[in-house]
Backbone as a chain_set.jsonl record, in Angstrom:
{"seq": "MKKFVPILFLSLLLILFVGCIAQNDKNEDLTPYLKSIKNYSTDMDMTIQNDKQKLKYEAKQFYSQGLGYRLELNKERVFIYTDDKISVSDSISGQKYSIDSTSDDVYKISFLNEFIKLLNVDGKTNYTFKKINGENYELLTASMAENNRNIDRLVLYVNQKEKSPRALVIYDAKGNEKIIIKYSNFKNERHIDKSLFNVN", "coords": {"N": [[-104.17, -25.251, 94.947], [-101.935, -24.196, 93.617], [-100.214, -23.747, 95.757], [-99.743, -26.293, 96.522], [-98.117, -27.507, 94.557], [-95.361, -26.457, 94.77], [-94.748, -27.531, 97.298], [-94.94, -30.273, 96.835], [-92.888, -30.535, 94.963], [-90.63, -29.807, 96.528], [-90.742, -31.884, 98.379], [-90.186, -34.106, 96.774], [-87.547, -33.492, 96.034], [-86.306, -33.648, 98.529], [-86.664, -36.361, 99.14], [-85.098, -37.524, 97.124], [-82.58, -36.485, 97.829], [-82.139, -37.559, 100.415], [-82.151, -40.224, 99.695], [-79.821, -40.368, 98.139], [-77.862, -39.841, 100.077], [-78.228, -42.069, 101.733], [-77.476, -44.06, 99.948], [-74.786, -43.43, 99.574], [-73.835, -43.882, 102.169], [-74.24, -46.611, 102.313], [-72.411, -47.496, 100.508], [-69.934, -47.013, 101.629], [-66.413, -46.824, 101.894], [-64.667, -49.414, 103.387], [-62.043, -49.74, 104.026], [-60.441, -48.081, 105.866], [-61.604, -48.896, 108.315], [-60.994, -51.675, 108.369], [-58.219, -51.542, 108.517], [-57.939, -50.587, 111.069], [-58.388, -52.661, 112.821], [-57.323, -54.403, 115.615], [-57.169, -56.877, 116.85], [-58.208, -60.115, 115.867], [-60.255, -63.02, 115.142], [-60.958, -65.869, 113.116], [-62.678, -68.405, 111.219], [-61.582, -70.466, 108.51], [-61.659, -71.572, 105.157], [-59.696, -72.989, 102.696], [-58.99, -73.319, 99.279], [-56.782, -74.632, 97.005], [-55.799, -74.513, 93.744], [-53.993, -76.294, 91.431], [-52.067, -77.365, 88.537], [-52.308, -80.125, 88.604], [-53.969, -81.005, 90.723], [-56.616, -80.36, 93.158], [-56.425, -78.84, 96.186], [-57.638, -78.877, 99.511], [-58.145, -77.088, 102.513], [-58.861, -76.7, 105.983], [-59.006, -74.201, 108.445], [-58.117, -72.216, 111.351], [-57.796, -68.883, 112.219], [-55.875, -66.48, 114.034], [-55.192, -63.159, 115.002], [-53.101, -60.693, 116.401], [-52.217, -57.426, 117.082], [-48.875, -56.55, 117.172], [-48.175, -58.966, 118.328], [-48.426, -61.021, 116.456], [-49.304, -63.625, 114.064], [-51.481, -66.476, 114.163], [-52.046, -69.675, 112.921], [-54.113, -72.385, 112.74], [-54.012, -75.335, 111.249], [-56.028, -77.636, 109.662], [-56.364, -78.958, 112.071], [-54.031, -80.233, 112.583], [-51.521, -79.04, 112.367], [-49.874, -76.195, 113.804], [-49.148, -72.896, 113.073], [-47.144, -70.226, 113.961], [-46.631, -66.947, 113.342], [-44.069, -64.646, 113.419], [-42.035, -61.641, 113.272], [-39.604, -62.462, 112.003], [-39.609, -65.225, 111.676], [-41.263, -68.458, 111.308], [-42.909, -70.421, 113.529], [-43.513, -73.799, 113.91], [-45.764, -76.261, 114.98], [-46.311, -79.599, 115.105], [-48.967, -81.575, 115.578], [-49.427, -84.25, 115.115], [-46.977, -85.662, 114.755], [-45.711, -84.645, 116.925], [-43.583, -82.972, 116.81], [-41.652, -79.914, 116.92], [-40.616, -77.039, 115.204], [-38.758, -74.466, 113.456], [-39.085, -72.233, 110.671], [-37.863, -70.171, 107.985], [-39.314, -66.952, 107.584], [-39.818, -66.067, 105.025], [-40.335, -68.254, 103.492], [-42.919, -69.143, 103.272], [-45.549, -68.238, 101.593], [-48.213, -68.669, 100.83], [-50.0, -69.451, 102.976], [-49.613, -67.31, 104.73], [-50.449, -65.083, 103.265], [-53.131, -65.265, 103.475], [-53.987, -63.954, 105.707], [-55.714, -61.129, 106.932], [-54.329, -58.724, 107.499], [-51.98, -58.977, 106.043], [-52.927, -58.791, 103.465], [-53.844, -56.14, 103.544], [-51.416, -54.789, 103.748], [-50.508, -55.007, 101.141], [-52.247, -53.292, 99.882], [-51.223, -50.863, 100.562], [-48.983, -50.53, 99.055], [-48.779, -48.992, 96.616], [-49.997, -46.748, 97.466], [-52.586, -46.322, 96.726], [-56.043, -47.219, 96.837], [-57.886, -49.667, 95.403], [-61.131, -50.132, 94.768], [-64.438, -51.532, 94.433], [-68.044, -51.804, 94.346], [-70.491, -54.306, 94.935], [-73.45, -56.272, 94.546], [-74.259, -59.321, 95.913], [-76.048, -62.236, 95.971], [-78.139, -60.839, 97.233], [-76.828, -59.368, 99.176], [-74.712, -56.633, 100.126], [-71.472, -55.915, 98.989], [-68.07, -54.866, 99.354], [-65.443, -54.82, 97.1], [-62.121, -55.236, 97.281], [-59.134, -54.696, 95.602], [-55.852, -55.861, 95.099], [-52.369, -55.966, 94.153], [-49.556, -58.156, 93.815], [-46.44, -57.117, 95.058], [-44.016, -58.153, 94.238], [-42.647, -59.95, 91.42], [-44.593, -62.465, 90.675], [-45.735, -65.342, 89.319], [-47.723, -67.124, 90.082], [-49.163, -65.881, 92.103], [-50.674, -63.103, 91.482], [-52.783, -61.15, 91.352], [-55.109, -60.057, 93.814], [-58.31, -60.323, 95.268], [-60.387, -59.099, 97.671], [-63.367, -59.817, 99.295], [-65.638, -57.991, 101.058], [-68.16, -57.996, 103.408], [-70.533, -55.54, 103.637], [-72.494, -54.88, 105.541], [-71.878, -56.419, 107.823], [-69.272, -55.702, 108.106], [-67.055, -57.356, 107.617], [-64.561, -59.607, 106.301], [-65.342, -61.937, 103.731], [-64.419, -63.512, 101.674], [-61.397, -64.293, 99.884], [-59.96, -64.065, 96.829], [-57.464, -65.328, 94.797], [-55.531, -64.658, 91.994], [-53.63, -65.9, 89.198], [-50.927, -64.844, 86.986], [-52.086, -65.095, 84.509], [-54.723, -64.66, 84.913], [-56.223, -66.689, 86.004], [-58.134, -68.329, 88.566], [-56.432, -69.235, 91.376], [-56.262, -69.619, 94.123], [-58.773, -69.893, 96.522], [-60.169, -68.446, 99.257], [-62.306, -68.753, 101.959], [-63.932, -67.005, 104.489], [-65.347, -67.328, 107.743], [-67.395, -66.731, 110.666], [-66.043, -64.413, 111.516], [-64.478, -62.379, 113.866], [-64.035, -59.321, 115.367], [-61.981, -58.845, 117.8], [-61.983, -57.5, 121.07], [-60.275, -58.148, 123.128], [-57.689, -60.58, 123.208], [-56.413, -63.855, 123.714], [-53.211, -63.829, 124.791], [-51.471, -65.925, 125.105], [-51.834, -67.592, 122.99], [-49.984, -66.973, 121.091], [-47.564, -67.792, 121.934], [-44.46, -69.348, 121.419], [-43.2, -71.463, 122.6]], "CA": [[-103.433, -26.109, 94.038], [-100.638, -23.582, 93.353], [-99.375, -23.949, 96.935], [-99.455, -27.72, 96.622], [-97.065, -27.874, 93.602], [-94.013, -26.265, 95.348], [-94.565, -28.46, 98.414], [-94.699, -31.578, 96.219], [-91.562, -30.461, 94.355], [-89.658, -29.845, 97.625], [-90.79, -33.232, 98.962], [-89.466, -35.005, 95.874], [-86.123, -33.188, 96.163], [-85.872, -34.164, 99.826], [-86.591, -37.821, 99.024], [-83.922, -37.825, 96.305], [-81.391, -36.128, 98.609], [-81.985, -38.572, 101.472], [-81.799, -41.467, 99.004], [-78.408, -40.284, 97.748], [-77.074, -39.969, 101.304], [-78.317, -43.469, 102.148], [-76.676, -44.852, 99.008], [-73.378, -43.175, 99.872], [-73.527, -44.573, 103.41], [-74.217, -48.041, 102.03], [-71.212, -47.768, 99.732], [-68.774, -46.435, 102.309], [-65.189, -47.619, 101.813], [-64.379, -49.997, 104.696], [-60.602, -49.926, 104.2], [-59.95, -47.534, 107.139], [-62.069, -49.743, 109.42], [-60.217, -52.917, 108.364], [-56.869, -51.214, 108.975], [-57.96, -50.263, 112.502], [-58.611, -53.869, 113.624], [-56.117, -54.742, 116.372], [-57.212, -58.312, 117.144], [-59.36, -60.804, 115.289], [-60.219, -64.466, 114.945], [-61.873, -66.283, 112.059], [-62.53, -69.721, 110.595], [-61.152, -70.272, 107.134], [-61.545, -72.703, 104.227], [-58.82, -72.613, 101.593], [-58.885, -74.244, 98.156], [-55.658, -74.309, 96.132], [-55.915, -75.214, 92.465], [-52.808, -76.29, 90.581], [-52.268, -78.077, 87.276], [-52.546, -81.55, 88.809], [-54.987, -81.347, 91.711], [-57.243, -79.311, 93.956], [-56.168, -79.117, 97.595], [-58.553, -78.154, 100.406], [-57.696, -76.998, 103.895], [-59.676, -75.987, 106.966], [-58.093, -73.57, 109.389], [-58.575, -71.172, 112.275], [-56.813, -67.799, 112.268], [-55.882, -65.477, 115.105], [-54.247, -62.066, 114.786], [-53.015, -59.673, 117.44], [-51.237, -56.4, 116.727], [-47.682, -56.585, 118.011], [-47.841, -60.332, 118.711], [-48.256, -61.823, 115.246], [-50.405, -64.421, 113.512], [-51.538, -67.905, 114.501], [-52.866, -70.442, 111.993], [-54.307, -73.791, 113.1], [-54.322, -75.929, 109.95], [-56.606, -78.99, 109.655], [-56.198, -79.521, 113.423], [-52.829, -81.07, 112.54], [-50.333, -78.212, 112.577], [-50.073, -74.81, 114.235], [-48.114, -71.976, 112.602], [-47.131, -68.919, 114.63], [-45.812, -66.048, 112.528], [-43.527, -63.427, 114.012], [-41.376, -60.81, 112.266], [-38.512, -63.072, 111.254], [-39.687, -66.679, 111.532], [-42.528, -69.16, 111.492], [-42.766, -71.552, 114.436], [-44.479, -74.822, 113.536], [-45.976, -77.339, 115.929], [-47.014, -80.695, 114.437], [-49.657, -82.337, 116.626], [-49.408, -85.681, 114.785], [-45.65, -86.215, 115.072], [-45.239, -84.083, 118.192], [-42.374, -82.182, 116.563], [-41.709, -78.457, 116.84], [-39.468, -76.539, 114.456], [-38.903, -73.109, 112.915], [-38.663, -72.018, 109.29], [-37.693, -68.772, 107.625], [-40.614, -66.329, 107.312], [-40.005, -65.824, 103.588], [-40.553, -69.513, 102.78], [-44.328, -69.532, 103.242], [-46.365, -67.119, 101.144], [-49.616, -69.018, 100.612], [-50.777, -69.361, 104.211], [-49.484, -65.974, 105.328], [-51.224, -64.117, 102.483], [-54.548, -65.418, 103.825], [-54.299, -63.072, 106.832], [-56.256, -59.829, 106.522], [-53.335, -57.661, 107.59], [-51.038, -59.136, 104.944], [-53.599, -58.217, 102.299], [-53.864, -54.683, 103.719], [-50.068, -54.296, 103.422], [-50.416, -54.901, 99.685], [-52.997, -52.098, 99.483], [-50.408, -49.682, 100.843], [-47.776, -50.539, 98.228], [-48.739, -47.85, 95.697], [-50.693, -45.618, 98.077], [-53.945, -46.212, 96.2], [-56.946, -48.317, 97.151], [-58.75, -49.97, 94.267], [-62.305, -50.835, 95.278], [-65.73, -51.419, 93.769], [-69.147, -52.32, 95.16], [-71.256, -55.299, 94.193], [-74.488, -56.985, 95.282], [-74.146, -60.766, 95.69], [-77.088, -62.963, 96.72], [-78.925, -59.91, 98.035], [-76.004, -58.679, 100.174], [-73.799, -55.643, 99.566], [-70.06, -56.195, 99.222], [-67.0, -54.049, 98.8], [-64.383, -55.652, 96.536], [-60.83, -54.555, 97.328], [-58.187, -55.374, 94.717], [-54.437, -55.549, 95.318], [-51.425, -56.72, 93.337], [-48.315, -58.522, 94.49], [-45.349, -56.184, 94.767], [-42.972, -58.881, 93.539], [-43.057, -60.623, 90.198], [-44.981, -63.819, 91.048], [-46.68, -65.82, 88.307], [-48.833, -67.84, 90.718], [-49.96, -64.932, 92.887], [-50.521, -61.836, 90.769], [-53.836, -60.206, 91.752], [-55.922, -60.553, 94.923], [-59.561, -59.595, 95.454], [-61.006, -59.369, 98.96], [-64.801, -59.522, 99.357], [-65.984, -57.565, 102.417], [-69.585, -57.783, 103.613], [-70.646, -54.168, 104.138], [-73.336, -54.815, 106.738], [-71.151, -57.009, 108.947], [-67.918, -55.149, 108.093], [-66.136, -58.473, 107.782], [-64.191, -60.289, 105.053], [-66.033, -63.208, 103.479], [-63.629, -64.323, 100.746], [-60.223, -63.739, 99.221], [-59.689, -64.83, 95.607], [-56.125, -65.016, 94.316], [-55.398, -64.992, 90.581], [-52.267, -65.934, 88.68], [-50.624, -63.81, 85.984], [-52.957, -65.294, 83.348], [-56.1, -64.354, 85.303], [-56.909, -67.881, 86.505], [-58.286, -68.446, 90.019], [-55.502, -70.231, 91.902], [-56.57, -69.871, 95.537], [-60.022, -69.299, 97.008], [-60.237, -68.519, 100.712], [-63.596, -68.316, 102.488], [-63.886, -66.72, 105.917], [-66.624, -67.386, 108.464], [-67.274, -66.429, 112.105], [-65.022, -63.381, 111.715], [-64.745, -61.601, 115.076], [-63.124, -58.249, 115.744], [-61.877, -59.093, 119.246], [-61.426, -56.436, 121.914], [-59.149, -58.769, 123.837], [-57.381, -61.904, 122.677], [-55.52, -64.592, 124.61], [-51.837, -63.643, 124.335], [-50.751, -67.199, 125.136], [-51.976, -68.247, 121.68], [-48.852, -66.607, 120.239], [-46.33, -68.316, 122.53], [-43.815, -70.318, 120.529], [-42.604, -72.551, 123.397]], "C": [[-102.026, -25.556, 93.761], [-99.677, -23.779, 94.516], [-98.907, -25.399, 97.035], [-98.273, -28.132, 95.739], [-95.66, -27.635, 94.177], [-93.733, -27.234, 96.493], [-94.234, -29.855, 97.878], [-93.282, -31.632, 95.625], [-90.464, -30.553, 95.419], [-89.596, -31.226, 98.271], [-90.02, -34.221, 98.104], [-87.959, -34.777, 95.949], [-85.552, -33.769, 97.448], [-85.706, -35.682, 99.782], [-85.355, -38.23, 98.229], [-82.629, -37.57, 97.069], [-81.097, -37.171, 99.676], [-81.581, -39.904, 100.861], [-80.342, -41.498, 98.6], [-77.5, -40.454, 98.952], [-77.053, -41.42, 101.754], [-77.471, -44.355, 101.252], [-75.191, -44.674, 99.277], [-72.951, -43.883, 101.144], [-73.368, -46.067, 103.162], [-72.932, -48.421, 101.308], [-69.964, -47.133, 100.336], [-67.577, -47.381, 102.211], [-64.806, -48.098, 103.221], [-62.887, -50.18, 104.96], [-60.078, -49.326, 105.509], [-60.377, -48.374, 108.348], [-61.234, -51.025, 109.5], [-58.803, -52.681, 108.875], [-56.812, -50.987, 110.487], [-58.125, -51.494, 113.402], [-57.299, -54.294, 114.286], [-56.034, -56.229, 116.705], [-58.396, -58.921, 116.402], [-59.145, -62.311, 115.295], [-61.23, -64.804, 113.862], [-61.625, -67.736, 111.671], [-62.24, -69.495, 109.12], [-61.149, -71.599, 106.376], [-60.722, -72.235, 103.039], [-58.803, -73.714, 100.527], [-57.768, -73.764, 97.242], [-55.754, -75.172, 94.879], [-54.596, -75.119, 91.709], [-53.077, -77.144, 89.337], [-52.681, -79.533, 87.476], [-53.734, -81.859, 89.723], [-55.552, -80.116, 92.401], [-57.081, -79.702, 95.425], [-57.087, -78.266, 98.466], [-58.049, -78.227, 101.84], [-58.751, -76.284, 104.738], [-58.732, -75.414, 108.009], [-58.822, -72.594, 110.301], [-57.45, -70.158, 112.361], [-57.005, -66.945, 113.511], [-54.85, -64.415, 114.745], [-54.282, -61.135, 115.989], [-51.89, -58.711, 117.091], [-50.067, -56.446, 117.705], [-47.263, -57.987, 118.422], [-47.66, -61.247, 117.505], [-49.517, -62.55, 114.827], [-50.316, -65.85, 114.038], [-52.502, -68.575, 113.53], [-52.902, -71.892, 112.45], [-54.837, -74.492, 111.854], [-54.79, -77.382, 110.09], [-56.483, -79.717, 110.997], [-54.98, -80.442, 113.504], [-51.558, -80.284, 112.843], [-50.733, -76.809, 113.002], [-48.871, -74.001, 113.776], [-48.246, -70.671, 113.385], [-46.111, -68.047, 113.901], [-45.368, -64.856, 113.369], [-42.75, -62.706, 112.914], [-40.383, -61.577, 111.392], [-38.612, -64.582, 111.052], [-41.114, -67.195, 111.691], [-42.243, -70.361, 112.389], [-43.886, -72.541, 114.146], [-44.534, -75.896, 114.609], [-46.847, -78.393, 115.256], [-47.641, -81.589, 115.501], [-49.646, -83.839, 116.35], [-48.068, -86.311, 115.163], [-45.124, -85.736, 116.421], [-44.002, -83.22, 118.032], [-42.666, -80.683, 116.538], [-40.453, -77.98, 116.123], [-39.777, -75.138, 113.936], [-38.436, -73.075, 111.468], [-38.59, -70.518, 109.02], [-39.029, -68.171, 107.188], [-40.874, -66.094, 105.835], [-40.369, -67.095, 102.823], [-42.023, -69.899, 102.661], [-45.205, -68.354, 102.872], [-47.85, -67.44, 101.153], [-50.45, -68.884, 101.876], [-50.766, -67.94, 104.773], [-50.337, -64.939, 104.597], [-52.707, -64.183, 102.825], [-54.959, -64.534, 104.998], [-54.685, -61.687, 106.326], [-55.186, -58.746, 106.492], [-52.264, -57.765, 106.508], [-51.631, -58.585, 103.652], [-53.575, -56.687, 102.369], [-52.492, -54.069, 103.414], [-49.903, -54.108, 101.918], [-51.173, -53.679, 99.164], [-52.157, -50.841, 99.631], [-49.187, -49.553, 99.941], [-47.692, -49.302, 97.331], [-49.5, -46.634, 96.224], [-52.112, -45.429, 97.591], [-54.764, -47.437, 96.601], [-57.909, -48.497, 95.993], [-59.951, -50.754, 94.781], [-63.537, -50.557, 94.42], [-66.785, -52.001, 94.699], [-70.014, -53.239, 94.313], [-72.285, -55.955, 95.107], [-74.4, -58.457, 94.911], [-75.142, -61.478, 96.587], [-77.843, -62.05, 97.693], [-78.148, -59.158, 99.097], [-75.009, -57.762, 99.479], [-72.359, -55.935, 99.981], [-69.194, -55.077, 98.669], [-65.91, -55.006, 98.322], [-63.105, -54.828, 96.487], [-59.828, -55.356, 96.502], [-56.766, -54.902, 94.997], [-53.589, -56.408, 94.392], [-50.189, -57.037, 94.152], [-47.226, -57.539, 94.084], [-44.25, -56.861, 93.963], [-43.536, -59.564, 92.303], [-43.331, -62.092, 90.521], [-46.046, -64.31, 90.072], [-47.91, -66.48, 88.925], [-49.734, -66.938, 91.549], [-49.746, -63.546, 92.3], [-51.501, -60.774, 91.271], [-54.708, -60.854, 92.819], [-57.164, -59.691, 95.058], [-60.203, -60.044, 96.762], [-62.458, -58.92, 98.93], [-65.171, -59.223, 100.809], [-67.482, -57.306, 102.492], [-69.779, -56.426, 104.281], [-71.465, -54.065, 105.422], [-72.581, -55.302, 107.964], [-69.744, -56.428, 109.105], [-66.871, -56.238, 108.307], [-65.805, -59.103, 106.443], [-64.926, -61.615, 104.933], [-65.211, -64.11, 102.568], [-62.437, -63.542, 100.222], [-59.929, -64.643, 98.027], [-58.351, -64.361, 95.042], [-55.967, -65.548, 92.892], [-53.922, -65.066, 90.193], [-52.1, -64.877, 87.594], [-51.503, -63.916, 84.747], [-54.436, -65.017, 83.664], [-56.896, -65.56, 85.769], [-57.012, -67.847, 88.029], [-57.373, -69.568, 90.511], [-55.825, -70.605, 93.348], [-57.87, -69.165, 95.883], [-60.093, -69.534, 98.513], [-61.585, -67.974, 101.158], [-63.48, -68.165, 103.994], [-65.291, -66.837, 106.519], [-66.36, -67.149, 109.948], [-66.16, -65.42, 112.386], [-65.411, -62.522, 112.914], [-63.635, -60.574, 115.293], [-63.048, -58.261, 117.264], [-61.319, -57.872, 119.975], [-60.19, -56.935, 122.645], [-58.937, -60.16, 123.257], [-56.342, -62.558, 123.598], [-54.091, -64.529, 124.068], [-51.05, -64.954, 124.308], [-50.866, -67.974, 123.823], [-50.757, -68.024, 120.795], [-47.506, -67.017, 120.85], [-45.742, -69.382, 121.618], [-43.196, -71.485, 121.279], [-43.598, -73.686, 123.59]], "O": [[-101.056, -26.31, 93.679], [-98.476, -23.956, 94.312], [-97.831, -25.692, 97.556], [-97.502, -29.012, 96.122], [-94.823, -28.533, 94.086], [-92.606, -27.708, 96.643], [-93.354, -30.535, 98.405], [-92.575, -32.63, 95.762], [-89.487, -31.282, 95.245], [-88.524, -31.684, 98.665], [-89.292, -35.07, 98.62], [-87.18, -35.73, 95.932], [-84.449, -34.316, 97.456], [-84.739, -36.225, 100.315], [-84.648, -39.164, 98.606], [-81.684, -38.353, 96.968], [-79.959, -37.614, 99.829], [-80.768, -40.633, 101.43], [-79.691, -42.537, 98.704], [-76.478, -41.135, 98.867], [-76.002, -41.95, 102.113], [-76.824, -45.29, 101.724], [-74.423, -45.634, 99.22], [-71.848, -44.426, 101.215], [-72.481, -46.71, 103.723], [-72.423, -49.53, 101.473], [-69.042, -46.76, 99.611], [-67.71, -48.587, 102.417], [-64.64, -47.288, 104.133], [-62.503, -50.715, 106.0], [-59.329, -50.002, 106.214], [-59.605, -48.544, 109.292], [-60.811, -51.417, 110.588], [-58.248, -53.521, 109.584], [-55.767, -51.172, 111.11], [-58.012, -51.378, 114.622], [-56.294, -54.516, 113.61], [-54.937, -56.775, 116.826], [-59.463, -58.312, 116.319], [-58.026, -62.805, 115.433], [-62.237, -64.113, 113.704], [-60.505, -68.236, 111.779], [-62.604, -68.465, 108.553], [-60.694, -72.619, 106.893], [-61.019, -71.2, 102.442], [-58.623, -74.891, 100.84], [-57.796, -72.632, 96.758], [-55.786, -76.4, 94.952], [-54.13, -74.027, 91.383], [-54.204, -77.591, 89.124], [-53.335, -80.114, 86.609], [-54.426, -82.857, 89.526], [-55.049, -79.002, 92.256], [-57.543, -80.76, 95.851], [-57.29, -77.082, 98.197], [-57.595, -79.269, 102.313], [-59.442, -75.383, 104.261], [-57.769, -76.068, 108.409], [-59.966, -72.208, 110.06], [-56.289, -70.52, 112.552], [-58.122, -66.717, 113.974], [-53.769, -64.73, 114.247], [-55.346, -60.828, 116.526], [-50.758, -59.123, 116.836], [-50.258, -56.386, 118.92], [-46.118, -58.193, 118.824], [-46.826, -62.153, 117.535], [-50.633, -62.162, 115.174], [-49.233, -66.363, 114.318], [-53.627, -68.113, 113.335], [-51.866, -72.552, 112.54], [-55.979, -74.269, 111.45], [-54.051, -78.242, 110.569], [-56.497, -80.947, 111.045], [-54.901, -81.313, 114.37], [-50.64, -80.788, 113.489], [-51.786, -76.3, 112.617], [-47.725, -74.36, 114.045], [-49.327, -70.086, 113.459], [-44.919, -68.351, 113.846], [-46.19, -64.151, 113.953], [-42.798, -63.112, 111.753], [-40.328, -61.365, 110.18], [-37.796, -65.165, 110.339], [-42.021, -66.491, 112.134], [-41.427, -71.217, 112.047], [-45.061, -72.175, 114.136], [-43.507, -76.378, 115.085], [-47.986, -78.115, 114.879], [-46.935, -82.277, 116.237], [-49.841, -84.628, 117.275], [-48.025, -87.358, 115.808], [-44.212, -86.335, 116.991], [-43.427, -82.779, 119.027], [-43.762, -80.246, 116.188], [-39.353, -78.459, 116.401], [-40.923, -74.688, 113.975], [-37.513, -73.794, 111.084], [-39.181, -69.71, 109.737], [-39.796, -68.829, 106.486], [-42.025, -65.938, 105.427], [-40.678, -67.03, 101.633], [-42.341, -70.893, 102.008], [-45.568, -67.553, 103.734], [-48.666, -66.569, 101.453], [-51.51, -68.259, 101.846], [-51.791, -67.437, 105.233], [-50.885, -64.029, 105.22], [-53.46, -63.263, 102.504], [-56.152, -64.376, 105.261], [-54.062, -61.147, 105.412], [-55.142, -57.94, 105.562], [-51.701, -56.75, 106.098], [-50.924, -57.986, 102.842], [-53.316, -56.021, 101.367], [-52.411, -52.96, 102.886], [-49.244, -53.17, 101.471], [-50.803, -53.098, 98.144], [-52.357, -49.866, 98.907], [-48.437, -48.583, 100.045], [-46.656, -48.637, 97.287], [-49.636, -45.624, 95.533], [-52.783, -44.479, 97.995], [-54.24, -48.548, 96.692], [-58.657, -47.583, 95.647], [-59.813, -51.909, 95.185], [-63.66, -49.512, 93.781], [-66.459, -52.615, 95.715], [-70.242, -52.986, 93.13], [-72.029, -56.168, 96.292], [-74.459, -58.807, 93.733], [-75.094, -61.348, 97.81], [-78.143, -62.437, 98.822], [-78.736, -58.384, 99.852], [-74.522, -58.064, 98.389], [-72.065, -56.17, 101.153], [-69.524, -54.435, 97.672], [-65.501, -55.902, 99.061], [-63.012, -53.848, 95.748], [-59.694, -56.566, 96.69], [-56.507, -53.704, 95.116], [-54.037, -57.447, 93.907], [-49.816, -56.294, 95.06], [-47.106, -57.175, 92.915], [-43.622, -56.234, 93.109], [-44.748, -59.732, 92.164], [-42.393, -62.882, 90.629], [-47.139, -63.748, 90.012], [-49.006, -66.408, 88.369], [-50.929, -67.201, 91.684], [-48.745, -62.892, 92.591], [-51.109, -59.648, 91.576], [-55.013, -62.044, 92.747], [-57.084, -58.466, 94.972], [-60.522, -61.22, 96.938], [-62.751, -57.776, 98.581], [-65.038, -60.081, 101.682], [-68.016, -56.496, 101.734], [-69.251, -56.186, 105.367], [-71.158, -53.25, 106.291], [-72.634, -54.676, 109.022], [-69.099, -56.642, 110.131], [-65.926, -56.066, 109.076], [-66.646, -59.14, 105.545], [-65.107, -62.327, 105.921], [-65.291, -65.334, 102.672], [-62.458, -62.314, 100.128], [-59.68, -65.837, 98.19], [-58.129, -63.168, 94.836], [-56.231, -66.718, 92.616], [-53.078, -64.388, 90.778], [-53.021, -64.109, 87.317], [-51.655, -62.941, 84.01], [-55.293, -65.128, 82.787], [-58.115, -65.475, 85.919], [-56.091, -67.391, 88.706], [-57.527, -70.72, 90.106], [-55.68, -71.76, 93.748], [-58.05, -67.986, 95.575], [-60.077, -70.673, 98.98], [-61.967, -66.866, 100.782], [-63.0, -69.06, 104.69], [-66.286, -66.49, 105.883], [-65.243, -67.341, 110.428], [-65.425, -65.551, 113.365], [-66.524, -61.999, 112.98], [-62.457, -60.918, 115.389], [-63.941, -57.749, 117.939], [-60.319, -57.287, 119.559], [-59.19, -56.227, 122.761], [-59.89, -60.832, 122.864], [-55.5, -61.876, 124.181], [-53.792, -65.101, 123.02], [-50.072, -65.076, 123.571], [-50.093, -68.898, 123.572], [-50.516, -68.788, 119.86], [-46.446, -66.639, 120.35], [-46.471, -70.23, 121.104], [-42.706, -72.42, 120.646], [-43.277, -74.686, 124.232]]}, "num_chains": 1, "name": "protein.A"}
């Protein structure tokens, strides 16, 4: 019996130790992984709430490091973002035109890499962990660098098991939800079709 007590005690310590390691693994910060993504594609639903109405959009996103962003909005318009401009192709009117890259914050902020840039503003990553509908999430919080009443705080929900973003909620300066973006079919692509980013 005396020999049994130390063995039981050591077994309990081992179980607690392994449990702590497993918990730490489950709550691993995914920010470095998200920063390392070089190409991705995802479907996206965006809801914008203003004082008068609620606007809903469906879109498809593509990102490639060094090439830029592509947003296919409601199967009506295609936006290709490069460093200094946004090239727009309107499939309904058949028109193509360019606009200044600073004129469109709402769509561009929906890209994962734009959110990650905001995390690097103060050199700190603000994150918490939460269980939602039986799944583990990391919640990454960032603030706009500029003084913007409509876009003040952003919270990205990352599914820990899949290592993929599921939602981005954008709050105004008063703490109201202004934009809700839901991601689905997120794919970390090894290779992506470079022709998707052609502006001609």
